[in-house]
Short mmCIF file of C-alpha atoms in Angstrom, two decimals:
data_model
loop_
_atom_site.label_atom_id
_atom_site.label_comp_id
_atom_site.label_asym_id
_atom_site.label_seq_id
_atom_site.Cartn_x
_atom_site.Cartn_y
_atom_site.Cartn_z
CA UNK A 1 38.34 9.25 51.85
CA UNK A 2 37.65 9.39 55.71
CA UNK A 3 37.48 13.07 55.01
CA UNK A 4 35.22 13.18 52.31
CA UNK A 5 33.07 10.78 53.89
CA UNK A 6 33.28 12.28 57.36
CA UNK A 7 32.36 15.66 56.49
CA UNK A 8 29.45 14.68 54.69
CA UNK A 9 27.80 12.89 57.52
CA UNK A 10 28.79 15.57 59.63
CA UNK A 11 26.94 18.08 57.47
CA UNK A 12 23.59 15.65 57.22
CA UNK A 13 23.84 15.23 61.46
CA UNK A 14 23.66 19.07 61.23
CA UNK A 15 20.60 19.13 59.15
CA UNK A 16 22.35 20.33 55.63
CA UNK A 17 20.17 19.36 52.46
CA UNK A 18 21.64 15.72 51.36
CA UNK A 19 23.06 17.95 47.92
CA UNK A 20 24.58 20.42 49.60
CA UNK A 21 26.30 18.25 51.88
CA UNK A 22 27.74 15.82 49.18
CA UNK A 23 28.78 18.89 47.08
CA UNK A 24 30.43 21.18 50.36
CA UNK A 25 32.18 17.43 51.32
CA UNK A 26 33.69 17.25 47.56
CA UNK A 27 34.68 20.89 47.27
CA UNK A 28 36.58 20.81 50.66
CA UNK A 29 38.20 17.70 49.67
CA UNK A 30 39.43 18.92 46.00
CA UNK A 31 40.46 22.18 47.93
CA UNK A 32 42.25 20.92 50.95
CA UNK A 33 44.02 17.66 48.96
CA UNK A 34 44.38 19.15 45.47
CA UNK A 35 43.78 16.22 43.79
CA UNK A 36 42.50 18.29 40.80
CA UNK A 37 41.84 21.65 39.36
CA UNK A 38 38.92 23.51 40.85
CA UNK A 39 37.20 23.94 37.65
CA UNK A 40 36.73 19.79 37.29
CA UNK A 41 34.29 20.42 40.24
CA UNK A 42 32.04 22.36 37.73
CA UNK A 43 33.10 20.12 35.06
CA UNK A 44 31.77 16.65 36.63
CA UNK A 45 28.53 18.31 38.03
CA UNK A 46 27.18 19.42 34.60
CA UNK A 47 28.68 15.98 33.10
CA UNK A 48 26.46 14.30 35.77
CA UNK A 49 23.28 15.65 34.34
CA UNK A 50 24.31 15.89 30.44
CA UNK A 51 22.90 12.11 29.72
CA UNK A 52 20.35 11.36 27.34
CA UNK A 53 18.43 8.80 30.07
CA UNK A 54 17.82 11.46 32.34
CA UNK A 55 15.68 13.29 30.24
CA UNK A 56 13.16 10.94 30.97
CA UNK A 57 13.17 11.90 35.05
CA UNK A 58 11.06 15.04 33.90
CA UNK A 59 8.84 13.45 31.75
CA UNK A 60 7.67 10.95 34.08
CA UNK A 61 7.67 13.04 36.82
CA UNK A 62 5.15 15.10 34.48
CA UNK A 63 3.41 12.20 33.48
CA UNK A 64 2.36 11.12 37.21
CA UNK A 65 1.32 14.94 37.45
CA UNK A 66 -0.92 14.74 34.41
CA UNK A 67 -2.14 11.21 35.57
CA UNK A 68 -3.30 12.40 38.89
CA UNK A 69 -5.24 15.68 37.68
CA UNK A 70 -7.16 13.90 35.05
CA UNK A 71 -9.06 12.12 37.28
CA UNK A 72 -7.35 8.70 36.40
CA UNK A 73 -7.10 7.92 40.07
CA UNK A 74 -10.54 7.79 40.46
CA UNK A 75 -11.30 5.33 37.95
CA UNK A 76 -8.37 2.96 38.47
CA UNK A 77 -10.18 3.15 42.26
CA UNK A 78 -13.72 2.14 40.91
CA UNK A 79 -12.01 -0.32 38.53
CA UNK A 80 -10.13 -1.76 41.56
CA UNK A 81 -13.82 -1.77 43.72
CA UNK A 82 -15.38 -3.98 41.03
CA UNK A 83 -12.62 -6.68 40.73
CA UNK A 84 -11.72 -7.08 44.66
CA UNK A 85 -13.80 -5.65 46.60
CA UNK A 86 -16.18 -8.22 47.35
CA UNK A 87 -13.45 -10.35 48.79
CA UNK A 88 -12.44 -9.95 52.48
CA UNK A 89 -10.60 -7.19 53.42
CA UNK A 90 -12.26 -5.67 50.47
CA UNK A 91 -10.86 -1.53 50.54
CA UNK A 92 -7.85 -2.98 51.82
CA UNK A 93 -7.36 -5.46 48.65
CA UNK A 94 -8.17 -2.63 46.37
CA UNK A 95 -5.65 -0.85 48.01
CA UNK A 96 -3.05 -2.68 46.63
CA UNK A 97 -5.08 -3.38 43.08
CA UNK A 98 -4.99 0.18 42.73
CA UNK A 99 -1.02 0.76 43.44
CA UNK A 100 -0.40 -1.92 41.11
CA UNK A 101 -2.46 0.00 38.31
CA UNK A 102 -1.50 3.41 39.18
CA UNK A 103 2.72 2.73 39.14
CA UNK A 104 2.38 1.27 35.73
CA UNK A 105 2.30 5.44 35.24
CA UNK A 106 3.48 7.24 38.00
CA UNK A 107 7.13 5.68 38.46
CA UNK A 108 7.26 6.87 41.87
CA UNK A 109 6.63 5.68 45.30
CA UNK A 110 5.67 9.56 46.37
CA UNK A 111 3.28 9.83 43.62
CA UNK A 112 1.28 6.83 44.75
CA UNK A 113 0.83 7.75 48.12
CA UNK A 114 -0.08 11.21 47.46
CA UNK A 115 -2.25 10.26 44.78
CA UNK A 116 -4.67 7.38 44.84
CA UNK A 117 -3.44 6.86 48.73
CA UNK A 118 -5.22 9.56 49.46
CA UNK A 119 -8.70 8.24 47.94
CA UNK A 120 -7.96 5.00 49.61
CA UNK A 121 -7.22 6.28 53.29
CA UNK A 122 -10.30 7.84 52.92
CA UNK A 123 -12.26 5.22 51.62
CA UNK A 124 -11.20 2.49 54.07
CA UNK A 125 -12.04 5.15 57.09
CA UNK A 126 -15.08 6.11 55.76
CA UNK A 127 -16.31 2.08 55.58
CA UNK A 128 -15.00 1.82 59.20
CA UNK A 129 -11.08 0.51 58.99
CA UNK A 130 -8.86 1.54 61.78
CA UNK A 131 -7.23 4.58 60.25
CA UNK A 132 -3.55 2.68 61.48
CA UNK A 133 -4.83 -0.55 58.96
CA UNK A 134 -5.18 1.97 56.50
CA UNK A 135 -2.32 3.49 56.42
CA UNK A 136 0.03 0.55 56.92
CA UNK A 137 -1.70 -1.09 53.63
CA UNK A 138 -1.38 2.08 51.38
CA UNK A 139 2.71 2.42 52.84
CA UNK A 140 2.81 -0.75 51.63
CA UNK A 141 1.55 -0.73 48.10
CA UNK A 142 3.20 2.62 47.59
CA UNK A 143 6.36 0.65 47.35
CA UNK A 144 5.18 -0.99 43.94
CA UNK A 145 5.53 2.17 41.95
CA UNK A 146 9.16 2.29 41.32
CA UNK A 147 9.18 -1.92 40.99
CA UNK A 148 6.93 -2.05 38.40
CA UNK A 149 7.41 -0.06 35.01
CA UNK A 150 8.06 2.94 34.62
CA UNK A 151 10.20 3.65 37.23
CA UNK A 152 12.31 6.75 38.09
CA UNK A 153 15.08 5.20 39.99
CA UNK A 154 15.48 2.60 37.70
CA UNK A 155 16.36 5.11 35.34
CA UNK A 156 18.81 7.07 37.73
CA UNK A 157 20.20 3.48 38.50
CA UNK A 158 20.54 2.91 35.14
CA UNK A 159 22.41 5.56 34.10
CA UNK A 160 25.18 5.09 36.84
CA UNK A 161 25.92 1.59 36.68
CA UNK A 162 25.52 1.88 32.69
CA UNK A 163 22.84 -0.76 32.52
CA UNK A 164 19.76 -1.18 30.25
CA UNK A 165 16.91 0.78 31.21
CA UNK A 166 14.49 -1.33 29.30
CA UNK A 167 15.95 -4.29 30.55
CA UNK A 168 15.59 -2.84 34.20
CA UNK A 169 11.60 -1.79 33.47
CA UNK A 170 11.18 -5.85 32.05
CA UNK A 171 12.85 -6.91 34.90
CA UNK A 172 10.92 -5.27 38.15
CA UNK A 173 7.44 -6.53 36.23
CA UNK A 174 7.60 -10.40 38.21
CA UNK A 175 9.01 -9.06 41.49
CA UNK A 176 6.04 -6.53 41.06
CA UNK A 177 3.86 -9.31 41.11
CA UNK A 178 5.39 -11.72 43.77
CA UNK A 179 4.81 -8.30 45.79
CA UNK A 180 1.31 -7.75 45.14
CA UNK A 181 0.69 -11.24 46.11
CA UNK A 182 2.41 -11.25 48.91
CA UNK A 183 1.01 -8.48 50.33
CA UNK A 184 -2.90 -9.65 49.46
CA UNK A 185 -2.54 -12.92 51.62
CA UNK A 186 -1.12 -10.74 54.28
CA UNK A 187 -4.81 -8.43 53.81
CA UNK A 188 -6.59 -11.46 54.06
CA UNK A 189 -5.05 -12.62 56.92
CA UNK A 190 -5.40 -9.90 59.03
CA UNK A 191 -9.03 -9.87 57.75
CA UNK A 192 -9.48 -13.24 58.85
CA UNK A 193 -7.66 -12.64 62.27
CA UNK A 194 -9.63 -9.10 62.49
CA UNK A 195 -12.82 -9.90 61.15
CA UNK A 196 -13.13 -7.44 57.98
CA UNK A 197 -15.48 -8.35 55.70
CA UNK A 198 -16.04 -7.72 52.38
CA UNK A 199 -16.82 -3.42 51.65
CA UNK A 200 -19.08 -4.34 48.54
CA UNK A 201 -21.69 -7.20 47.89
CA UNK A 202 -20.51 -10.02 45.12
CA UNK A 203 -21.66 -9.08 42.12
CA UNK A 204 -21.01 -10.69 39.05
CA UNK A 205 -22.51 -8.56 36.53
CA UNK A 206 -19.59 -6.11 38.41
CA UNK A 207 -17.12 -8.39 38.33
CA UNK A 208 -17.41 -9.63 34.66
CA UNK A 209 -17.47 -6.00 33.76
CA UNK A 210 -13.88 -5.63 35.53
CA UNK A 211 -12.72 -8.83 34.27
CA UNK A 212 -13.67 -7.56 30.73
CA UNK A 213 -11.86 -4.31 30.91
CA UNK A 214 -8.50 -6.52 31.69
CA UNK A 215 -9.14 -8.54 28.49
CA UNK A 216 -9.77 -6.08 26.76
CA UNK A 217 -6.69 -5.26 27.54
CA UNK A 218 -4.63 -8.15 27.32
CA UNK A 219 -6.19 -8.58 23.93
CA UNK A 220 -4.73 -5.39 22.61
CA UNK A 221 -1.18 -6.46 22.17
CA UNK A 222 -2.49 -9.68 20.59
CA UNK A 223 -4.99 -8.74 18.13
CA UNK A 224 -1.71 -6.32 16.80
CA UNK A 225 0.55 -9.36 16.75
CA UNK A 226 -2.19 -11.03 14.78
CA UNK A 227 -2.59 -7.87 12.70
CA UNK A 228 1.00 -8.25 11.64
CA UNK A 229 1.21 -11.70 10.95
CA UNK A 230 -0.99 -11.13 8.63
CA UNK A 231 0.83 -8.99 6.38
CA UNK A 232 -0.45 -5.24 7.92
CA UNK A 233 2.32 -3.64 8.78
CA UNK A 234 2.86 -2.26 12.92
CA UNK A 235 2.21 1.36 12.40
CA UNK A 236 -1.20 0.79 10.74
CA UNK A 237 -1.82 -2.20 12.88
CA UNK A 238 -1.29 0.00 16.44
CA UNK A 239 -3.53 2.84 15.16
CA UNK A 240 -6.18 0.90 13.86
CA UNK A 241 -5.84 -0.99 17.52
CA UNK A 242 -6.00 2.47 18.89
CA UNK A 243 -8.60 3.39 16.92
CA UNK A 244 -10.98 0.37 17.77
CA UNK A 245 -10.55 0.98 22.11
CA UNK A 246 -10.81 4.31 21.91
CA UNK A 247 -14.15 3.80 19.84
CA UNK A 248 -15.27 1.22 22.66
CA UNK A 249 -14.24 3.16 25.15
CA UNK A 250 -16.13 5.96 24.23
CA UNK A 251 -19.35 3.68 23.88
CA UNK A 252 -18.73 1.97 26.66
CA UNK A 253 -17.59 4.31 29.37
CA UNK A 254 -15.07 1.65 30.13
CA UNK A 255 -13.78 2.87 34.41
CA UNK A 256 -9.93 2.24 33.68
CA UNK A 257 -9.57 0.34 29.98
CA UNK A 258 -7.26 3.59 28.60
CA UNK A 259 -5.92 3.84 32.59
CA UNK A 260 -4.90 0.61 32.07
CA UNK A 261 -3.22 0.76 29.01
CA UNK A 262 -0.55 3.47 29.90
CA UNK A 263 1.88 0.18 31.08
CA UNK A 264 0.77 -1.84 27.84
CA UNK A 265 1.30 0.71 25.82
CA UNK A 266 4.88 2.18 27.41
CA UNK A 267 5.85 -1.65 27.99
CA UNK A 268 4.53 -2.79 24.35
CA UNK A 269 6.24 0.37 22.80
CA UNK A 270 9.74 -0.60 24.17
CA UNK A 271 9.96 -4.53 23.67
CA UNK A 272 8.74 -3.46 19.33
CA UNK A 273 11.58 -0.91 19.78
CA UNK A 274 8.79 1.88 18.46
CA UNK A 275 10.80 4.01 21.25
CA UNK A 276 13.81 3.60 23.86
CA UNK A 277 12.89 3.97 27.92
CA UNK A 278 13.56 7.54 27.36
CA UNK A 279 11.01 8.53 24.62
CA UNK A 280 8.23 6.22 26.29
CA UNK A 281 8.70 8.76 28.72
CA UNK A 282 7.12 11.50 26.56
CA UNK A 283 4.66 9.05 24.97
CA UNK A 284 3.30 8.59 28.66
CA UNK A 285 3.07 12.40 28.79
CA UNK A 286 1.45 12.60 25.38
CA UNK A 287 -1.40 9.63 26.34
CA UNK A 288 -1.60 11.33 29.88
CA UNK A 289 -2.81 14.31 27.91
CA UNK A 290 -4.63 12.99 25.50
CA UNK A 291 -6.51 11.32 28.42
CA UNK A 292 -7.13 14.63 30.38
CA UNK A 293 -8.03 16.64 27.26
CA UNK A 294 -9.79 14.86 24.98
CA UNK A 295 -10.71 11.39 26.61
CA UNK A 296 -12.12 12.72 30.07
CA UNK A 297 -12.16 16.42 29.59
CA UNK A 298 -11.16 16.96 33.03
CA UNK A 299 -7.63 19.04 32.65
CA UNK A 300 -7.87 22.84 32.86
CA UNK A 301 -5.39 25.65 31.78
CA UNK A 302 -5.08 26.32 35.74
CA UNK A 303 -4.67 22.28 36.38
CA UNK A 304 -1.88 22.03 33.51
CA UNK A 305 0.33 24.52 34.98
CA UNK A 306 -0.10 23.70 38.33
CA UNK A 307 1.05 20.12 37.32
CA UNK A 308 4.04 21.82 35.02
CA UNK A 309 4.97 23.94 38.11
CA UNK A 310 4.86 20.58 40.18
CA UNK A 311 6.89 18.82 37.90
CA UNK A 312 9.89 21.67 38.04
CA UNK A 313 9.98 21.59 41.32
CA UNK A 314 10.71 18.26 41.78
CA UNK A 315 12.64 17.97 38.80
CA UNK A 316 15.00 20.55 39.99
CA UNK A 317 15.30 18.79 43.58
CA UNK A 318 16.29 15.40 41.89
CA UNK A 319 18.72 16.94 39.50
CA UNK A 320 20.28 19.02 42.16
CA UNK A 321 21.06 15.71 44.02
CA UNK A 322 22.30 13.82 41.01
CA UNK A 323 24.34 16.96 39.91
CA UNK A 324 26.26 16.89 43.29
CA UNK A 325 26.32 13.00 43.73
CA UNK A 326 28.23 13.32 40.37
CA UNK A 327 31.03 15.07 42.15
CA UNK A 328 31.11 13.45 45.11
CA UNK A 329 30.79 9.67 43.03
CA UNK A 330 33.70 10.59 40.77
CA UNK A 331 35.57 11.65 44.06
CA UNK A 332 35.13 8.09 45.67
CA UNK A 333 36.28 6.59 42.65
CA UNK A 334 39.33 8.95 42.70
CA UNK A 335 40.11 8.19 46.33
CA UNK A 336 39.99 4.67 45.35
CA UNK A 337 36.81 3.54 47.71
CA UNK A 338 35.40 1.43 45.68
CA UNK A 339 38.61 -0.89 45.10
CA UNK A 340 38.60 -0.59 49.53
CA UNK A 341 35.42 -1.68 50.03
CA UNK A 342 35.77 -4.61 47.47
CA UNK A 343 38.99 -5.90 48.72
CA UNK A 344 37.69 -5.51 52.31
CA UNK A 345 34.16 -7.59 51.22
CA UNK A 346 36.31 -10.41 49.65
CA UNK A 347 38.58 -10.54 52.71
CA UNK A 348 35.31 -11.31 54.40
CA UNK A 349 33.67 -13.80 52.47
CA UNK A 350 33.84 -14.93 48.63
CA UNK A 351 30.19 -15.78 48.45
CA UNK A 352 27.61 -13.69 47.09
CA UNK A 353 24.54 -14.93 49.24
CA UNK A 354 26.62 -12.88 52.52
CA UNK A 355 27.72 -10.16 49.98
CA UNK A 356 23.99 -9.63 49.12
CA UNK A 357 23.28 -9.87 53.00
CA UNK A 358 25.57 -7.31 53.64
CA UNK A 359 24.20 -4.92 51.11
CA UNK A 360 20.58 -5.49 52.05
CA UNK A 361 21.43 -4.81 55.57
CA UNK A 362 23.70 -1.24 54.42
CA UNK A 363 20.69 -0.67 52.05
CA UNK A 364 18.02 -0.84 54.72
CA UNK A 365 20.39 1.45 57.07
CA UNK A 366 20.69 3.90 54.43
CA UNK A 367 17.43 4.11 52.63
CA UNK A 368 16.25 5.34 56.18
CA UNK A 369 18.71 8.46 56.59
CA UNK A 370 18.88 9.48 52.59
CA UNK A 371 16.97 10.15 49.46
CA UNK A 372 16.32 7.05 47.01
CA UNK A 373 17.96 9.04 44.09
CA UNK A 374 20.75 10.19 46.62
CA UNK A 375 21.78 6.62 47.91
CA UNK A 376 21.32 5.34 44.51
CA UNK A 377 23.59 8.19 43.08
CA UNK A 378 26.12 7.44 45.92
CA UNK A 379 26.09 3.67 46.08
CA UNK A 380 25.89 2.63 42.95
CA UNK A 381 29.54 3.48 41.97
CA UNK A 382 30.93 1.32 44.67
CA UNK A 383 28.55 -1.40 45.07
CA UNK A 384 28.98 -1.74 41.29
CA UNK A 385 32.65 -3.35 41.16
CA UNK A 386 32.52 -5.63 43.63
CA UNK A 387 28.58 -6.78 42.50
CA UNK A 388 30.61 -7.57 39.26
CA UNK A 389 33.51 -9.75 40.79
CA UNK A 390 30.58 -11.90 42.82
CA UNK A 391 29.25 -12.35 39.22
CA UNK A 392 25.61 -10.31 40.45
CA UNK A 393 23.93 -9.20 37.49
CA UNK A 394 23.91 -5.30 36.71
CA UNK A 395 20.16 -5.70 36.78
CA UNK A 396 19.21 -7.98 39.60
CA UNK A 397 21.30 -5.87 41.85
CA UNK A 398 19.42 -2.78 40.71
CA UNK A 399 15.80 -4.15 41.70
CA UNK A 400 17.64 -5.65 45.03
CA UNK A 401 18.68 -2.04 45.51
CA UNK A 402 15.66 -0.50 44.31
CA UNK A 403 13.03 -2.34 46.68
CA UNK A 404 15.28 -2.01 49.89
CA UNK A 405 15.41 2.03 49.18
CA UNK A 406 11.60 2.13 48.86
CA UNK A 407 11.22 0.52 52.32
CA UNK A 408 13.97 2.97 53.47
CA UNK A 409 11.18 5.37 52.56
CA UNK A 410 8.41 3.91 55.05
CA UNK A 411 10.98 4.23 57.99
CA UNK A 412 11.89 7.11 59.83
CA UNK A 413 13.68 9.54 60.11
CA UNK A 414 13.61 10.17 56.85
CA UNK A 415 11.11 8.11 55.07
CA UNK A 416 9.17 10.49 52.63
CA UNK A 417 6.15 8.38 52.28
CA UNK A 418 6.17 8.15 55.84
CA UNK A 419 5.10 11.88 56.67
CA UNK A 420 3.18 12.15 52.97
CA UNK A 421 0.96 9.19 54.74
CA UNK A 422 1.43 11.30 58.70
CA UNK A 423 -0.14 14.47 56.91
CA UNK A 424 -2.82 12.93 54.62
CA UNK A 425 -4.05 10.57 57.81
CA UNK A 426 -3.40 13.21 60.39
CA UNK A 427 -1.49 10.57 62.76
CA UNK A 428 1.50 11.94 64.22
CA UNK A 429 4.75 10.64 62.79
CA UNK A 430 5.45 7.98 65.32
CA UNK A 431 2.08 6.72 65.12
CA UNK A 432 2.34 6.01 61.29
CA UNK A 433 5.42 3.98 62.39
CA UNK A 434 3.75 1.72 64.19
CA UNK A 435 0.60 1.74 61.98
CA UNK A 436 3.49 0.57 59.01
CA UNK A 437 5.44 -1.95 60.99
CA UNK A 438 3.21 -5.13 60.83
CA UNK A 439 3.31 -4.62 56.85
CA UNK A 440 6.90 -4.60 56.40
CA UNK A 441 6.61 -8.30 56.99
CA UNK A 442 5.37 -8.88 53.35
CA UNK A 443 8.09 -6.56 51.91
CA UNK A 444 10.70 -8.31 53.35
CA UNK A 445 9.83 -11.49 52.60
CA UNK A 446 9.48 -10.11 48.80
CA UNK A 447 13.09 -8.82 49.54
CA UNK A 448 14.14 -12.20 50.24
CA UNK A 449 12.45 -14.00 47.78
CA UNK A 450 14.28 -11.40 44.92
CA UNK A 451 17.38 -11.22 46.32
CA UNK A 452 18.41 -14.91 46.72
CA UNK A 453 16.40 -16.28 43.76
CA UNK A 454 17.63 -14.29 40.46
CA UNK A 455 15.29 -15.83 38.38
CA UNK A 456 12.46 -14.02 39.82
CA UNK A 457 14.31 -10.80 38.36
CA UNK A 458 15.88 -11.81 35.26
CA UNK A 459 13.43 -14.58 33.62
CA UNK A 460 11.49 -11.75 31.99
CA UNK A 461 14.16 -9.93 30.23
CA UNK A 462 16.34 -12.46 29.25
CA UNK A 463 12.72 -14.52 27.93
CA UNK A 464 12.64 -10.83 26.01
CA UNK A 465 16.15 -11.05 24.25
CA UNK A 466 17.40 -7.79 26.61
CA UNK A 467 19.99 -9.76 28.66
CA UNK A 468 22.01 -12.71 27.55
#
């Protein structure tokens, strides 16, 4: 074990890729200790990536593509404008409005920053924000893509501790929220304390527009509950639903109403059971196109492979990690670590508040030196056992691990959003740090809140029959 887990820090301290290193660690540990056949190196690398769940990592990592060349961004922004942006702290508060809208499709943390971040940096600069407030807001709110559904590493998490996807997309929905929150009295605030006013005047004709576009909404999933009661049955009643927006939205030129039905629809689709986490995955794709295409008319041939290209690329990169994490997992198993680091956690203490504390605290350490899907991929398989003998819940110690790996990505050395944010504000790294820091206090006291109150995680799906 000390070899296997020794040689692949020593390959990361030399600057290997994070896969490469966990699959040159396993390799020299299968050769040197012959603890099985070459060929099962092979063997448990293809089995890593031959699961049905992962099929979706593609198709939401297409789906955020799709999403961001449409011009969807844009209106979720002007959506955003008219419902907070009167209050103080305006850009900054529609900052966050926007995250929240724009990871109920995206599923990533990356995706946000890089994609409506970058109209909001801009924004808040060109009204006269210091570039540093910007920055530290849009970090923050970047960490809401992943928490709220769809989320990628909920998926990868999923899949390795064998626990319901759909359960874990229900699940991050009120810790979403408690976030959001959270981090709006911390804008206002520091607009109080900084004097920020508001970025647009009050006005209500505005903000009854915005307020209609969310009932609108809202009202979807209820006029097709009241569609079925009454005898139609929920194939007809969802198109004619369909049917009806789309008609208004046409009329209308709603900003965001079909924006904002990508999480309605996705989160609708798997509590009916129309599809499982996996397929909502290519219905996001197939309403991300339908949006570009025929809704907005603003996807090209030249946009649609540039997004397809994008959407390899980064496939490729996550699968490579979870194809050698699959190895180097199995291996840690083999070597017995897991049943180590249990035994050693309940020689320390048998309750699971200071289990929790520990993890949080080895979760916050490693999210800043590793890849979300590589700690997950890693982690998972040994936090796993021992979260089961404290009697932790599969799926409130996903979101636990979940949030603390997206704030592992606003911290250096290796925080991703960190230098997306560096390069799109043109602050040097260490600036960005210290432009982020004061808005880490939000996220950690979301962190707290989720970790040591459970219900906050599992009211929603167990309200939704998907945990008993």
């Amino acid at each position: 074990m000390l070899l296997l887990i020794g040689s692949f820090l020593l390959l990361l301290i030399l600057g290997t890729p994070v896969a490469v290193s966990m699959a040159v660690a396993s390799l020299a540990y299968l050769v040197i200790y012959g603890v099985a056949p070459d060929i099962i190196a092979a063997q448990r690398m293809i089995a890593g990536v031959e699961s049905f769940p992962l099929i979706a990592v593609p198709f939401f990592i297409l789906a955020g593509n799709l999403m961001n060349i449409a011009g969807v961004t844009g209106r979720i922004y002007k959506f955003a404008l008219s419902l907070v942006g009167w209050m103080k702290g305006g850009l900054a508060q529609v900052n966050i409005i926007g995250s929240v809208v724009f990871s109920g499709m995206s599923g990533t943390a990356l995706a946000d920053a890089a994609g409506i971040g970058t109209i909001e940096i801009k924004a808040m600069k060109d009204h006269g924000y210091p570039v540093e407030a910007a920055v530290g807001v849009t970090a923050a709110s970047a960490t809401l893509g992943p928490i709220f559904p769809p989320s990628l590493p909920f998926v990868i998490y999923g899949m390795m501790a064998n626990a319901s996807i759909g359960a874990l997309f229900m699940a991050g929905i009120v810790p979403g929220v408690v976030m959001a929150i959270l981090m709006m009295l911390t804008v206002y605030i520091f607009a109080k304390r900084k004097g920020w006013g508001s970025d647009t005047p009050f006005e209500l004709k505005q903000l009854l527009a915005a307020s209609l576009e969310v009932v609108i909404v809202l009202a979807f999933p209820v006029a097709i509950y009241l569609m079925i009661l009454a005898g139609m049955s929920v194939n007809i009643a969802v198109l004619i639903g369909l049917a009806v927006l789309v008609a208004l939205d046409w009329y209308f030129d709603f900003s965001a109403v079909m924006a904002l039905m990508t999480p309605v629809l996705l989160i609708g689709g798997m509590t009916m059971g129309w599809f499982t986490p996996t397929e909502a995955a290519v219905a996001a794709v197939l309403w991300s196109l339908f949006l570009g295409l025929v809704r907005y008319r603003t996807m090209t041939v030249r946009t649609l492979a540039k997004a397809s290209f994008d959407t390899i690329e980064t496939t490729a990169s996550v699968l490579f990690i979870v194809t050698a994490a699959s190895i180097f997992a199995w291996l840690l198993t083999v070597s017995q670590a897991a049943q180590l680091f249990s035994d050693f956690m309940f020689g320390l203490t048998d309750n699971w508040w200071t289990f929790l504390i520990i993890v949080n605290i080895l979760l916050l350490v490693v999210g800043a030196f590793l890849d979300t899907i590589a700690a997950i991929s890693i982690l998972v398989p040994i936090l796993m056992p021992v979260a089961v003998r404290y009697g932790i819940d599969p799926v409130h110690l996903g979101v636990v691990i979940t949030l603390n790996l997206m704030i592992g990505l606003l911290t250096p050395p290796v925080g991703m959003v960190l230098f997306v944010l560096s390069r799109i504000s043109k602050l040097s790294v260490e600036k960005t740090t210290l432009a982020i820091l004061p808005w880490m206090i939000p996220l950690f006291l979301a962190l707290g809140l989720i970790t040591f109150i459970p219900a906050i995680t599992m009211w929603l799906p167990t309200q939704l029959g998907l945990i008993r």
